[in-house]
PDB file of C-alpha atoms in Angstrom:
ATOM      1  CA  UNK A 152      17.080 -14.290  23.598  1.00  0.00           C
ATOM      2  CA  UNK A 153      16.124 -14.621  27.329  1.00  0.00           C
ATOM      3  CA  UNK A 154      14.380 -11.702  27.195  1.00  0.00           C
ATOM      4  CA  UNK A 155      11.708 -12.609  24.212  1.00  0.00           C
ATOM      5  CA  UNK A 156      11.768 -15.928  25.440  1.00  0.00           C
ATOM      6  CA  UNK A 157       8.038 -15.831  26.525  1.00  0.00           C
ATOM      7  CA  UNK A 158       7.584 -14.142  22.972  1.00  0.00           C
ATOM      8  CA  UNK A 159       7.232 -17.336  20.556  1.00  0.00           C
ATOM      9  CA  UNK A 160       5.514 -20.587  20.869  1.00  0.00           C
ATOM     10  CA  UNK A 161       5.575 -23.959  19.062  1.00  0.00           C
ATOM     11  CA  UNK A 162       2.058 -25.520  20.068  1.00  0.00           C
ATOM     12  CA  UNK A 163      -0.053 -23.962  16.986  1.00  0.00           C
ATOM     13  CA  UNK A 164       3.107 -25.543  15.002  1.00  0.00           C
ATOM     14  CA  UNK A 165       2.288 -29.009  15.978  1.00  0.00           C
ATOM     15  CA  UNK A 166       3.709 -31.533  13.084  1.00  0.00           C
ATOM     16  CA  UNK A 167       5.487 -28.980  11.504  1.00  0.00           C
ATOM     17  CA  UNK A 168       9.164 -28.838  12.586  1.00  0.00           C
ATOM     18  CA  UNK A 169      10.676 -25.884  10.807  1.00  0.00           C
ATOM     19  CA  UNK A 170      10.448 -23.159  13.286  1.00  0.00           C
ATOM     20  CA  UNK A 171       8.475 -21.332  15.853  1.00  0.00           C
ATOM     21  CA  UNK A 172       5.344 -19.108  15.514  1.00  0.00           C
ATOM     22  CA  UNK A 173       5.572 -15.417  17.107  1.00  0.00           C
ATOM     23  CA  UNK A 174       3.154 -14.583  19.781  1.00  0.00           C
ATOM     24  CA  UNK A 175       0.008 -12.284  20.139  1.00  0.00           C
ATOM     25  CA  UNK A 176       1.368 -11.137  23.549  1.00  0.00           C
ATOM     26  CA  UNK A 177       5.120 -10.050  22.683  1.00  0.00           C
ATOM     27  CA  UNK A 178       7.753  -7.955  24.036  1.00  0.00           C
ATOM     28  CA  UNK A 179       8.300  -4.545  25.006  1.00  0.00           C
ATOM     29  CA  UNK A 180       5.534  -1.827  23.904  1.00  0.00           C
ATOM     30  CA  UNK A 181       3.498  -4.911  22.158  1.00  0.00           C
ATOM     31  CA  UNK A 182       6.280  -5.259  19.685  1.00  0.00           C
ATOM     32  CA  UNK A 183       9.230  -7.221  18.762  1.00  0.00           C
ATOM     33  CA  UNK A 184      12.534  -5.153  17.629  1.00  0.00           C
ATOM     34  CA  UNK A 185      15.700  -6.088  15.548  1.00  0.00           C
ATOM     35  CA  UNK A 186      17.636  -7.384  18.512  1.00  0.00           C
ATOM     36  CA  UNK A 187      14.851  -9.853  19.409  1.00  0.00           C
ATOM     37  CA  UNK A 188      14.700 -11.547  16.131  1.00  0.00           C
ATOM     38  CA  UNK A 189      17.202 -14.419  16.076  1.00  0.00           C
ATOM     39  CA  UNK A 190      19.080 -15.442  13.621  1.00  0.00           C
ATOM     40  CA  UNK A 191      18.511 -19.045  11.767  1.00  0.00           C
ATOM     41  CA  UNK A 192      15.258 -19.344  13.791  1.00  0.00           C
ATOM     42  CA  UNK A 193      12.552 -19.713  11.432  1.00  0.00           C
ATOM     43  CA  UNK A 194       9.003 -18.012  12.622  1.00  0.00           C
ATOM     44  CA  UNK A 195       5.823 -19.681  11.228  1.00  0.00           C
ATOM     45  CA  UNK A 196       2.622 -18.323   9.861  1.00  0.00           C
ATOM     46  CA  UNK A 197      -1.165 -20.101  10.491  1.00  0.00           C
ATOM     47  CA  UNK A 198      -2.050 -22.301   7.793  1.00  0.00           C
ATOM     48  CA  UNK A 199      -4.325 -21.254   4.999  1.00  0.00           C
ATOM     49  CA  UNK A 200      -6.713 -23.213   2.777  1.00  0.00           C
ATOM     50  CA  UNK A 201      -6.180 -21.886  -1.021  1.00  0.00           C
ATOM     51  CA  UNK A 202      -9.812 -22.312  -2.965  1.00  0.00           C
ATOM     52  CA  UNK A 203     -10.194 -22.134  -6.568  1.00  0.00           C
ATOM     53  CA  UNK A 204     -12.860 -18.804  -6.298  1.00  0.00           C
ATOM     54  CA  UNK A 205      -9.800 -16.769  -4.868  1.00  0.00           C
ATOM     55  CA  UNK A 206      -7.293 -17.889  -7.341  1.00  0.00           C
ATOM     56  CA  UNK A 207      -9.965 -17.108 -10.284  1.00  0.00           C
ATOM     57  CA  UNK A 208     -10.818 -13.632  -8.982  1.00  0.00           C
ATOM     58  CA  UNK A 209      -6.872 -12.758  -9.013  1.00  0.00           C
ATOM     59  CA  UNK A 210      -6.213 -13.969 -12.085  1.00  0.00           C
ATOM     60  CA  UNK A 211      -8.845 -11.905 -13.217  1.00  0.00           C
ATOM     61  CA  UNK A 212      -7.760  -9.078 -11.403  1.00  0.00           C
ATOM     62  CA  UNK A 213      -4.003  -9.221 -12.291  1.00  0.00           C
ATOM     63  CA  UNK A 214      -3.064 -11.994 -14.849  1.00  0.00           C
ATOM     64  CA  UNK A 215      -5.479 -13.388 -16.373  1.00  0.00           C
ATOM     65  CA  UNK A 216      -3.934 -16.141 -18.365  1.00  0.00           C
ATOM     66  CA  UNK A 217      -5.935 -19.325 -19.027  1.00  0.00           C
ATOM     67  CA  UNK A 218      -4.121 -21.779 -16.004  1.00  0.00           C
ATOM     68  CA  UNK A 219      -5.078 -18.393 -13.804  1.00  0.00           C
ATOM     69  CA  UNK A 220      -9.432 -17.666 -14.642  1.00  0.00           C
ATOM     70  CA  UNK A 221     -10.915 -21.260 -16.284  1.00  0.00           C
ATOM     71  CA  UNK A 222     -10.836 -24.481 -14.725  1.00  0.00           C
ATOM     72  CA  UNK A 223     -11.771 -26.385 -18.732  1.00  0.00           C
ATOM     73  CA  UNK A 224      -8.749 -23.884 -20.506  1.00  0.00           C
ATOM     74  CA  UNK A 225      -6.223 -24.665 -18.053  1.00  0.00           C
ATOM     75  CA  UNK A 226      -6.638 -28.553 -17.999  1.00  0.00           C
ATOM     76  CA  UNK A 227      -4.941 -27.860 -21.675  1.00  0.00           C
ATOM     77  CA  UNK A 228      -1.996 -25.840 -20.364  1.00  0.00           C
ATOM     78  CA  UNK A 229       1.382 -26.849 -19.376  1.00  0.00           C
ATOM     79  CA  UNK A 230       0.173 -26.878 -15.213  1.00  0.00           C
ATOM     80  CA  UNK A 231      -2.447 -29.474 -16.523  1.00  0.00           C
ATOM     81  CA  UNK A 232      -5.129 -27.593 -14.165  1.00  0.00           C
ATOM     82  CA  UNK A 233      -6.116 -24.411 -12.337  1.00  0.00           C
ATOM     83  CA  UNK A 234      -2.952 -22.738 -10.779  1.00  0.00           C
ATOM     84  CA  UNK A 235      -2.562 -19.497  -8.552  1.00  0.00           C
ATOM     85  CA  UNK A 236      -0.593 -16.790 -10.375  1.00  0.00           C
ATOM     86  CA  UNK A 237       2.746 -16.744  -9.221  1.00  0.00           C
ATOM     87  CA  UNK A 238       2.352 -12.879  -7.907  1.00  0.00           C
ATOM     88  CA  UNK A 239      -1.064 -14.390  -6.294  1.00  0.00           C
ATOM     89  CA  UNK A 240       1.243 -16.740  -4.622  1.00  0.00           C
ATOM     90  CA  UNK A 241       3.758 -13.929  -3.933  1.00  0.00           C
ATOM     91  CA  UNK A 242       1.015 -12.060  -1.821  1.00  0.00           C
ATOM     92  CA  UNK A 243      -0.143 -14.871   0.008  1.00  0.00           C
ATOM     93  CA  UNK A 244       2.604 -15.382   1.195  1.00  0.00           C
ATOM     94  CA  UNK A 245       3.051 -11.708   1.980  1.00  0.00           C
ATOM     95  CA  UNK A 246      -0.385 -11.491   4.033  1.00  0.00           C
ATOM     96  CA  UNK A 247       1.057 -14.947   5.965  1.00  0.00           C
ATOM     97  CA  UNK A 248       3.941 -13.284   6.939  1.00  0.00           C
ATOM     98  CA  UNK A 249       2.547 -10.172   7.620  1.00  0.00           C
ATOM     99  CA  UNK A 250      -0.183 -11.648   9.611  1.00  0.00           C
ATOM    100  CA  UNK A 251       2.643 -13.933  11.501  1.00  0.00           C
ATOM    101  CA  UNK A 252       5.628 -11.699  11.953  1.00  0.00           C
ATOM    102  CA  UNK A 253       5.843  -8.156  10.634  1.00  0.00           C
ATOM    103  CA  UNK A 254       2.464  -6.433  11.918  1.00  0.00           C
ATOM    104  CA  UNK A 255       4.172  -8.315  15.379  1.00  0.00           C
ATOM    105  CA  UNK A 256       7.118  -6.337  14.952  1.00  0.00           C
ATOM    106  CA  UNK A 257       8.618  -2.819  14.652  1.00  0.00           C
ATOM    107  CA  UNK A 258       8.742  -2.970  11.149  1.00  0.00           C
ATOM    108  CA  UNK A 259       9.697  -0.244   8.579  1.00  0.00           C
ATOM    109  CA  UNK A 260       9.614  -2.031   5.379  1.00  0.00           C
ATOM    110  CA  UNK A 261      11.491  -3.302   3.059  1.00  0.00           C
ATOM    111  CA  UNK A 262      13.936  -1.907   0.160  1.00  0.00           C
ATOM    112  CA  UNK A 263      13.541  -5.041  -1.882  1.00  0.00           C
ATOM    113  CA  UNK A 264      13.533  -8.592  -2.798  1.00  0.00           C
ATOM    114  CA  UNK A 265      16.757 -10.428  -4.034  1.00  0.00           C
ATOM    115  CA  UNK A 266      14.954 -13.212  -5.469  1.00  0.00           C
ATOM    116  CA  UNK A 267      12.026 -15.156  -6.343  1.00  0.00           C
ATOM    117  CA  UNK A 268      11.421 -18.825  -6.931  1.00  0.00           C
ATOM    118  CA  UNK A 269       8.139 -20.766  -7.559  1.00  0.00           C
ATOM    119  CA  UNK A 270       9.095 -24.501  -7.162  1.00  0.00           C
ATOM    120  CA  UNK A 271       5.554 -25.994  -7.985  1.00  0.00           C
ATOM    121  CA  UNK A 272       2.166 -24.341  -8.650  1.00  0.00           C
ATOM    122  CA  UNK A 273      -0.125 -23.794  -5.497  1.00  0.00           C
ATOM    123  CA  UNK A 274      -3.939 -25.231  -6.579  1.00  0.00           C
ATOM    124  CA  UNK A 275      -7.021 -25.489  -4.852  1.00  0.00           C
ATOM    125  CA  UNK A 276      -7.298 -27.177  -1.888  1.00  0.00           C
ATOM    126  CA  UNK A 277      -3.628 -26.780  -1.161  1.00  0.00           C
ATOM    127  CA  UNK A 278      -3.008 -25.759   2.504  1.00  0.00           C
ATOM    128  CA  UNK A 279      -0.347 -23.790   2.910  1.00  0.00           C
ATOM    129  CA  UNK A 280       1.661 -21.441   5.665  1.00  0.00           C
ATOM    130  CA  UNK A 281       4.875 -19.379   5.472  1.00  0.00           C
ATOM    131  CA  UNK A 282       8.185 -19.918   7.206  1.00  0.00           C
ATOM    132  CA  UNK A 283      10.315 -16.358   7.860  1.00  0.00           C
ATOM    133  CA  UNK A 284      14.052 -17.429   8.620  1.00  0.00           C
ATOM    134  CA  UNK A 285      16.730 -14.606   9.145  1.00  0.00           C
ATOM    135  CA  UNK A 286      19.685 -15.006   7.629  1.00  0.00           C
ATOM    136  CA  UNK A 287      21.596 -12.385   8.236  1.00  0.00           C
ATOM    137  CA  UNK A 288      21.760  -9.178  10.217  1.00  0.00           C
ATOM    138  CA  UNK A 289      23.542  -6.290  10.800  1.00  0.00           C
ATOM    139  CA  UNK A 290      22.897  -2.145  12.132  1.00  0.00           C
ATOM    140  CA  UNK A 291      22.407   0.117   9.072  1.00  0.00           C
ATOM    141  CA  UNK A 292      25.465   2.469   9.255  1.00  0.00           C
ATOM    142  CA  UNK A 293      23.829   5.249   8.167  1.00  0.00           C
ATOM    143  CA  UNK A 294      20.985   4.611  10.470  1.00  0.00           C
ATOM    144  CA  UNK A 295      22.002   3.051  13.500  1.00  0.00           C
ATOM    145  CA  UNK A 296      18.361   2.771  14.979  1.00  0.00           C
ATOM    146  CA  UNK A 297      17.384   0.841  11.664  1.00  0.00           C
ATOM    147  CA  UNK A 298      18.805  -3.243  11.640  1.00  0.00           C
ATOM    148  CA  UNK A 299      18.605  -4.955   8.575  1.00  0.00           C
ATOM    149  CA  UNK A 300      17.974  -8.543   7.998  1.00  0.00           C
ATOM    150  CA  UNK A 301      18.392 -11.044   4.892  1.00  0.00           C
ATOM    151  CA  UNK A 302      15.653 -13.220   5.445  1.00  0.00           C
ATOM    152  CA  UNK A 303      14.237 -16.829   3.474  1.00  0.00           C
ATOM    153  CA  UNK A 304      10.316 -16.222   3.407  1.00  0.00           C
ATOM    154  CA  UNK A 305       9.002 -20.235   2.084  1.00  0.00           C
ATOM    155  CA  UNK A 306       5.713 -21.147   1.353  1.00  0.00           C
ATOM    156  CA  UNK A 307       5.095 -24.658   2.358  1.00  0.00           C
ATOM    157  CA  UNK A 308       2.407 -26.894   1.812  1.00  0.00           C
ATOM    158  CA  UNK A 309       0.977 -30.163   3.912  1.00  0.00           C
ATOM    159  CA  UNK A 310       3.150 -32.260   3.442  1.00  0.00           C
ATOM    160  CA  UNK A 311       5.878 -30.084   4.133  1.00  0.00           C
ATOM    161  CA  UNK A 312       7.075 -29.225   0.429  1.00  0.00           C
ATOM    162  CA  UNK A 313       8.390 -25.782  -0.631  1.00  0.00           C
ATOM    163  CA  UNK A 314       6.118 -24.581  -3.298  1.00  0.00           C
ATOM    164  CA  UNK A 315       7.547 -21.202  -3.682  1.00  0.00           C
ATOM    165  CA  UNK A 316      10.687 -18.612  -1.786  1.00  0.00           C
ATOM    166  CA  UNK A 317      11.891 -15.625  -1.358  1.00  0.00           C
ATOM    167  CA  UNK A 318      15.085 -14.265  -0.605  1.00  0.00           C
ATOM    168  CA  UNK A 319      14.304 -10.644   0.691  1.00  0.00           C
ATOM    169  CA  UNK A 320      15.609  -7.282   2.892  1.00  0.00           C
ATOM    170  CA  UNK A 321      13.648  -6.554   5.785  1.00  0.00           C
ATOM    171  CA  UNK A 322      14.296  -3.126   8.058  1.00  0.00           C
ATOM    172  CA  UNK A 323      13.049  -3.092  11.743  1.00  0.00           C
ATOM    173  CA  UNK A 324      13.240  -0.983  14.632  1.00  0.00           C
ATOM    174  CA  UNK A 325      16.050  -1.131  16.936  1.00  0.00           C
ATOM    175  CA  UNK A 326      15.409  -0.875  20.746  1.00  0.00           C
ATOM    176  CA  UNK A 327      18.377   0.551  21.293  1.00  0.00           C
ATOM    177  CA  UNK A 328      19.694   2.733  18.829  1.00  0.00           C
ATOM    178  CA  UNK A 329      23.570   0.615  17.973  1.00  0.00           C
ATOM    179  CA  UNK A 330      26.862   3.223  18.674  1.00  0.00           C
ATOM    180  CA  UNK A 331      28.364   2.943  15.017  1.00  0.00           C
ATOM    181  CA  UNK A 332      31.737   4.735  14.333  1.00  0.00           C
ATOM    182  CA  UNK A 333      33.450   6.575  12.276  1.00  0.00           C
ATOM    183  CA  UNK A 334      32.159   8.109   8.824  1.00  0.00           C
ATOM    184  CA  UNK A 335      29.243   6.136   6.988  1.00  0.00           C
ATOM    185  CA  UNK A 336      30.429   4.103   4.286  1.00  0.00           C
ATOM    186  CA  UNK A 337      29.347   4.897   0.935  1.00  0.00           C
ATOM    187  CA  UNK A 338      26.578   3.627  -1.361  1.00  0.00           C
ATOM    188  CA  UNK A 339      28.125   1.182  -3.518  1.00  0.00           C
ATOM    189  CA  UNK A 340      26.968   1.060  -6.605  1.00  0.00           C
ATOM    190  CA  UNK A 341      24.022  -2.032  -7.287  1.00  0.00           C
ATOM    191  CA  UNK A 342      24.739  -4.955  -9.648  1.00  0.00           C
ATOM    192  CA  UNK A 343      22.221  -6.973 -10.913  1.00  0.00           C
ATOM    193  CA  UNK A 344      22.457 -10.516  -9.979  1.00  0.00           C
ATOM    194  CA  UNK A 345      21.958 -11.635 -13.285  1.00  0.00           C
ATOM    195  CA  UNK A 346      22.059  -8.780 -16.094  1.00  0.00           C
ATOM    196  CA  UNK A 347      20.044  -9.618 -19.065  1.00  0.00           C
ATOM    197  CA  UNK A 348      21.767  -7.288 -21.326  1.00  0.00           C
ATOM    198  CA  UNK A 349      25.365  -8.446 -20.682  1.00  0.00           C
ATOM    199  CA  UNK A 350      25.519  -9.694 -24.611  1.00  0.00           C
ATOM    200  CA  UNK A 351      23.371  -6.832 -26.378  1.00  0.00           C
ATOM    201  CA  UNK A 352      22.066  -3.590 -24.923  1.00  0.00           C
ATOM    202  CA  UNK A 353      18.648  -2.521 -24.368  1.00  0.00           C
ATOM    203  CA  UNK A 354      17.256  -2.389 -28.309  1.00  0.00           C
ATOM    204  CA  UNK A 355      14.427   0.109 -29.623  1.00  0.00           C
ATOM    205  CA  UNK A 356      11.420  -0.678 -28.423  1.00  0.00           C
ATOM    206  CA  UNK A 357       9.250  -3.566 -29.992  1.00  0.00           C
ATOM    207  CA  UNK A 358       5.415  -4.439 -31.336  1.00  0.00           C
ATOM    208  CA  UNK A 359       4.875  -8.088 -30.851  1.00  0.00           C
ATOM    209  CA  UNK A 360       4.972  -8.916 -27.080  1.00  0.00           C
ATOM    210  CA  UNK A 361       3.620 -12.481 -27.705  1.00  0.00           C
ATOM    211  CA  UNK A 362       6.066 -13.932 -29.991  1.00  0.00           C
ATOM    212  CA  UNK A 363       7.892 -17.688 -30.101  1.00  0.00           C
ATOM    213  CA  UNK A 364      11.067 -18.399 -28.099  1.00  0.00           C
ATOM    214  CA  UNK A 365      12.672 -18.109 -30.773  1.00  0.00           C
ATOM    215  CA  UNK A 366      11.795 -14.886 -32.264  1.00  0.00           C
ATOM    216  CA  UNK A 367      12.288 -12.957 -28.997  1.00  0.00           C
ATOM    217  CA  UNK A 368      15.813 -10.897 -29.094  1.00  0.00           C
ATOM    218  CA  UNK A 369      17.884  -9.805 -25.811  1.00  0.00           C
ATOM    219  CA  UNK A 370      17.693  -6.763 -25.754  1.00  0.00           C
ATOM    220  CA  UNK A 371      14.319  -5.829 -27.221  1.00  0.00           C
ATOM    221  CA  UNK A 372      11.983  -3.702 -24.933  1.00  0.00           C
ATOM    222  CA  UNK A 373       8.303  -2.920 -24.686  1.00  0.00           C
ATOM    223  CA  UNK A 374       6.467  -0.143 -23.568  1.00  0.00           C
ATOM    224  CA  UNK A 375       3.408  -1.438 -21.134  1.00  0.00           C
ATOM    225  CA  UNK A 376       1.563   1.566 -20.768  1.00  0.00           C
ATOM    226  CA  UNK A 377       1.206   3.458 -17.506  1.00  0.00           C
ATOM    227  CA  UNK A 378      -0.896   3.238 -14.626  1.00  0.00           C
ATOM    228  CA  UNK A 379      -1.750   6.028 -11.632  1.00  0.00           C
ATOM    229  CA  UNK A 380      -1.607   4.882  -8.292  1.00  0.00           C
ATOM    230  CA  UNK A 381      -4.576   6.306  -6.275  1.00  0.00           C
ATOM    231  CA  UNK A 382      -4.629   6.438  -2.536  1.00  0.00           C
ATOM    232  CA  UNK A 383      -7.697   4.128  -2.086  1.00  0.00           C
ATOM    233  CA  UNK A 384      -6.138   1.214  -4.072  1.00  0.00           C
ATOM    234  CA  UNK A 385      -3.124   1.604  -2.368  1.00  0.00           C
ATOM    235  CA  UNK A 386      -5.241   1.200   0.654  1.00  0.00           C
ATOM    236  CA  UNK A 387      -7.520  -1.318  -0.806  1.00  0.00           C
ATOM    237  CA  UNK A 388      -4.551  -3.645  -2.041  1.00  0.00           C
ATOM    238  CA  UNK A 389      -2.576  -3.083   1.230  1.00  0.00           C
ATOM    239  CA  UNK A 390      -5.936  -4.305   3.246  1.00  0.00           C
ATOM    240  CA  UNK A 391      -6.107  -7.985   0.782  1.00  0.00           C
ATOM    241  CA  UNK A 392      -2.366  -8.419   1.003  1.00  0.00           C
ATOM    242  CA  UNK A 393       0.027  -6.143   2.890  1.00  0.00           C
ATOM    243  CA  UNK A 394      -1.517  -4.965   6.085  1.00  0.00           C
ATOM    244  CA  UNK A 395       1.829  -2.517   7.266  1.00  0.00           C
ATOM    245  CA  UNK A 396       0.889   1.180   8.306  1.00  0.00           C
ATOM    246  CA  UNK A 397       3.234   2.383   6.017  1.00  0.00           C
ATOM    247  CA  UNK A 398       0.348   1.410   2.884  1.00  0.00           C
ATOM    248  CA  UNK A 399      -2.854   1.862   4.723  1.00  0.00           C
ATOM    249  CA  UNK A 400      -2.508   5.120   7.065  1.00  0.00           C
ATOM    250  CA  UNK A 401      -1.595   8.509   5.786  1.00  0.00           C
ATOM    251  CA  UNK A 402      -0.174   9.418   9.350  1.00  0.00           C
ATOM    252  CA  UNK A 403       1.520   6.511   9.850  1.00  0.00           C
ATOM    253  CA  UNK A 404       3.163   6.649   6.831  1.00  0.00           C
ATOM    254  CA  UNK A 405       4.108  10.309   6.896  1.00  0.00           C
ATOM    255  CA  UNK A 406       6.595   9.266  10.335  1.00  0.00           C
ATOM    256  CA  UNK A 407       7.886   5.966   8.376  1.00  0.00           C
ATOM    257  CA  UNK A 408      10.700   5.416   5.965  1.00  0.00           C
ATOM    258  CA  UNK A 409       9.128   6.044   3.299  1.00  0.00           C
ATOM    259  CA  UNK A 410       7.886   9.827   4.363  1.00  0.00           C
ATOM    260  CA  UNK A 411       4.093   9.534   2.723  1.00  0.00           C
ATOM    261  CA  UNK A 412       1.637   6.689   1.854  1.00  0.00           C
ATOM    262  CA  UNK A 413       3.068   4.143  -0.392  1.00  0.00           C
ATOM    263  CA  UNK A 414       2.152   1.282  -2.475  1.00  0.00           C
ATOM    264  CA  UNK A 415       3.180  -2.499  -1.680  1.00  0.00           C
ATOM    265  CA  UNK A 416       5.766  -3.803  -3.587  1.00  0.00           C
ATOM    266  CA  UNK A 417       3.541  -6.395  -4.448  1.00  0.00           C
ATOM    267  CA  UNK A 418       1.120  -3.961  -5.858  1.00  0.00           C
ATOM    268  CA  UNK A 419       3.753  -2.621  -7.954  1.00  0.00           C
ATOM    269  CA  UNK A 420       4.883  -6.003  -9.557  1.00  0.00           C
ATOM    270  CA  UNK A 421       0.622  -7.649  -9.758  1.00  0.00           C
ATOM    271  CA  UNK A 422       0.366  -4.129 -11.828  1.00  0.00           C
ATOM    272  CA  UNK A 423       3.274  -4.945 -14.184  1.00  0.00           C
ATOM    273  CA  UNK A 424       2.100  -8.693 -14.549  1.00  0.00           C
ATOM    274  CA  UNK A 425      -1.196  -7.484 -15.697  1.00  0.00           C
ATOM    275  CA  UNK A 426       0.124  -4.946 -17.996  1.00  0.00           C
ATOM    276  CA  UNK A 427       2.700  -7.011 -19.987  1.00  0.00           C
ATOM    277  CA  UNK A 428      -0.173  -9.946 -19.959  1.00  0.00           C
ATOM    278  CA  UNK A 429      -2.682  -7.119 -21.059  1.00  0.00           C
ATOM    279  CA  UNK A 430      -0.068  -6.484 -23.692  1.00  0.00           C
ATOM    280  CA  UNK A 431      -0.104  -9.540 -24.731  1.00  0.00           C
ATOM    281  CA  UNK A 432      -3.349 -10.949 -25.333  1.00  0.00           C
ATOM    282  CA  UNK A 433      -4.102  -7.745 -27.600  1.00  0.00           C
ATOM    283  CA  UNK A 434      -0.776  -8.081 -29.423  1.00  0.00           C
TER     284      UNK A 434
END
């Protein structure tokens, strides 16, 4: 790590002892690669200051459930007050770590996210920043210039409580392509880490999204509508929340991974929160 060493710096991380915070100035070409991220380290994002204005205009926006878009209505819910969406949470946390880590790196995205927990709801006036830990790492056979990490992305609050994780799959840039042998291995076929339909398969599609607990069936599906992705919200959602090349510059994105301008995953999942809440509230 001797060579990165000058790379990361604790003194913006004053009182909070989980990790380190990455560096304006960094290494080679302005960039951190795959080899330079350490494993177990956790990087830290700048705090942030969460007011109830911004968690009212994305409810509105995205899921507009009571807790989410009126202070009086969500004193009566379960949270007992005003709340931040969970995906509103989700892309905090995503512009924190962007902001801290991956726009400091050679990033190329990400193929997914394992899993998501929300712990306790984020409010106004909560001040929050994100911790990035690796926790894993290996070359990409089929790509030896690609690494690929396992990483923990928490958002923590003042007081040094997890409100909310990830466990996700970040690719970066090598520095030096990796010398991988023999034949690449091949694509083993996904299982879901927890499969819904194990006792009943998917069922014709239903009319009543907003039933009890226990009228819902496993197995019963809904249709949500659709929605067309246009390049300026792409861009426009990519600006708020997921500042990577890859979603905000046709060129850029054209030489990435992905081959052409795409939308965040985040973007994808606020869009099916609002649909299936859309769904519904006119049910």
């Amino acid at each position: 790590m001797a060579g990165v060493a000058g790379s990361l710096y604790k003194a913006s991380c004053e009182g909070h002892e989980r990790g380190w915070c990455v560096q304006d100035n960094v290494s080679t070409g302005g960039l951190l690669h795959h080899e330079d991220l350490e494993v177990g380290r956790a990087y830290l994002s700048a705090p942030q200051t969460i007011t109830a204005d911004e968690i009212i205009r994305f409810g509105r926006a995205y899921d507009p459930q009571p807790m989410h878009v009126d202070a009086e209505a969500a004193k009566k819910t379960i949270v007992g007050g005003l709340c931040a969406s969970g995906y509103h949470t989700c892309v905090i946390m995503m512009r924190l770590v962007c902001d801290a880590v991956l726009n400091r790196v050679a990033s190329l995205g990400s193929p997914g996210v394992d899993e998501v927990k929300w712990m306790k709801p984020v409010k106004p006036g909560d001040v929050v920043r994100c911790s990035y830990q690796i926790q894993e790492q290996r070359v990409l056979q089929s790509r030896p210039a690609v690494g690929a990490s396992k990483v923990l992305v928490e958002l923590i609050d003042a007081n040094n409580e997890v409100l909310a994780n990830w466990i996700t799959n970040q690719f970066t840039r090598m520095r030096t392509a990796a010398a991988v042998g023999g034949e690449p291995a091949g694509k083993r076929p996904r299982q879901p880490a927890f499969d819904l339909w194990q006792d009943a398969p998917p069922g014709p599609l239903a009319c009543q999204p907003d039933l009890f607990f226990e009228d819902r069936q496993v197995g019963e599906t809904f249709d949500l509508g659709r929605h067309t992705f246009s390049k300026d919200s792409i861009i426009a959602f990519a600006r708020d929340w997921d500042p990577q090349p890859f979603h905000l510059d046709e060129t850029a994105a054209k030489a990435s991974l992905f081959g052409a301008l795409s939308a965040s995953g985040w973007h994808t999942a606020c869009l099916y929160i609002r649909n299936l809440v859309g769904a519904r509230q006119s049910a």
